[in-house]
């Protein structure tokens, strides 16, 4: 039977050859996109694994018992402070490998000397610069990846992209921020992306002990954390990958399944004829499995070629906001085995299932007996999926991240599967509506054919329905999150006002002295003049910590005081009431007021009883510099502030800070856009294959209709209605269900209400529907060519 199946597949005439080629091509597209999805997930994990070392200050180990700490380091700086002075300026050689994240405090039986570590996110125009200031306390201090040894004070390593940037821009805008000279570049092992801007600066232990630095005994190497300044959170990453994989897997499987069912009606007739002449069900199943497997194996081979052809292009796509490194988009042995074995196996199983009708009732196939109509119970999985998400709205979300992944993943899986399962029943309902309202022969015939086999009619648009659901739920969630944060990175002066916050508020005079290395009551006398001397700088405003409230040095939401004359030059921070000389600014300087909806610029702050003389004696909390929007002026002011206050939080414009706060949402939006585009692409391919196969399967009935006098235009109307009716009906349900699922997720997980989608969503949906209708229209010219009189005679 295997030999006979191969002969029928390869030597079955022109029709069999065309069917084999079409099936192979469709499977190749599906396999290529599936491999691209798997490679993309591997690339995200690889990129994240090269990012986590920057989170060492959050997840690295502190000094162990008996190890040297801050108390052992004198507060004065210089050569006599007893601190480790780092390697010589000549090309250094690592004295020890970096300790892992497992917390070991010994290397070869000796204790690990802690490493002073200060991470900060600097900026240059719209780019983020990850800066790490380090100082070893001994020869066994851990070494970050990508460099051979710790830089000595006055030296630094920079990533290749940052090295090039430093050479191409004036030092007053960037280079002056980094003390010393560059002694090397950071290797690929520490670079999330080839375009990453990262610098490792050598400092003395005494300098960092006065700043916000921490001591660590190992470099973080694990992605299994719950937050941090860099990289995607591992738990969020799991949710993103799980939902993304699910969203991509459904359309790809539908495409592969559709491809393996090309000319299904013709094969059913052939298999039924075999059964009538004595073939056993097992023999028929083997022949069907061989036919499907040959096309699937050929499609898998070509699919790998499609993947390797697409990989260079995918490397340049910033799925997470950063380009992937060469080799990130790769597939492992498990992925290869899964696709190479799973796709042909699934095709063979699908072929065996497809022949069950011919095996059970060969006479029914030959006589074209109408299959049983789908029942309303097909709505059950859809209802259960919605009910599961609604349950978490009523009782609250699961407590752990793992439970949340399982809950929302299973709910979305049930809904997506429910849409596919309920589709034939909904198509049947739509066909009955068409029949009742038909006033033309084409509409009546289309309605009757839909009612005759709603499963086949729905199958052609099932991939698009899943894609529309994914688009709707993703757009609903992302739109709502961004809408509830609207105004944070926009408004008057947000991108023209640079704010340097020193992390110290009222009652923290000693902390201000430690952190800034200057007097608590003063700032460098020449700094305001130097800032105002920069071209396009409009004003410089100093903000002071309120003396009547003691807060943590890291509390950036504590009240600050400002002279109203200075505030006039910084309109992005708000206004003083009429007649006031000093005002109190409450809340964070990098966000809006308490409502989270209006910008700081629209706020009138309350007057303060503090006099101008008293204001000058308070500790400095922040400095704001307003420009005309000139990027050169902003970067020059940023550089002056960083040089004046080494170790303090890097200055940033209000818009930059809030854009950074939205980074995770924007990365998720980027990934979602990729999933949506790929899903629509796969769905479009599936629709084209299915509609073409449907026309080919019905060429004899259409030929007989033409011989009976039915015009070709009527036949085209029949095909169009058969595709458009289930498309419009189930698409409306899919979109509505997607928004419902998004609303339930937002209510249970984020306590937010669904916001209307924007124009981008409408454009994507309209584009998907227009492309689908265009694909349907593209198949209509085939009708005239394949339904001539010769078709009826040959059949």
mmCIF file of C-alpha atoms in Angstrom, residues 235 239 397-408 749:
data_model
loop_
_atom_site.group_PDB
_atom_site.id
_atom_site.type_symbol
_atom_site.label_atom_id
_atom_site.label_comp_id
_atom_site.label_asym_id
_atom_site.label_seq_id
_atom_site.Cartn_x
_atom_site.Cartn_y
_atom_site.Cartn_z
ATOM 1 C CA UNK A 235 7.738 36.062 34.535
ATOM 2 C CA UNK A 239 3.489 35.249 29.669
ATOM 3 C CA UNK A 397 -6.597 37.019 39.988
ATOM 4 C CA UNK A 398 -4.447 34.035 41.047
ATOM 5 C CA UNK A 399 -1.778 34.850 43.600
ATOM 6 C CA UNK A 400 1.329 33.509 41.888
ATOM 7 C CA UNK A 401 2.739 34.314 38.465
ATOM 8 C CA UNK A 402 2.702 30.648 37.480
ATOM 9 C CA UNK A 403 -0.965 30.387 38.365
ATOM 10 C CA UNK A 404 -1.722 33.549 36.416
ATOM 11 C CA UNK A 405 0.020 32.149 33.333
ATOM 12 C CA UNK A 406 -1.954 28.917 33.582
ATOM 13 C CA UNK A 407 -5.247 30.733 34.175
ATOM 14 C CA UNK A 408 -5.044 33.294 31.380
ATOM 15 C CA UNK A 749 -5.163 41.566 36.400
#
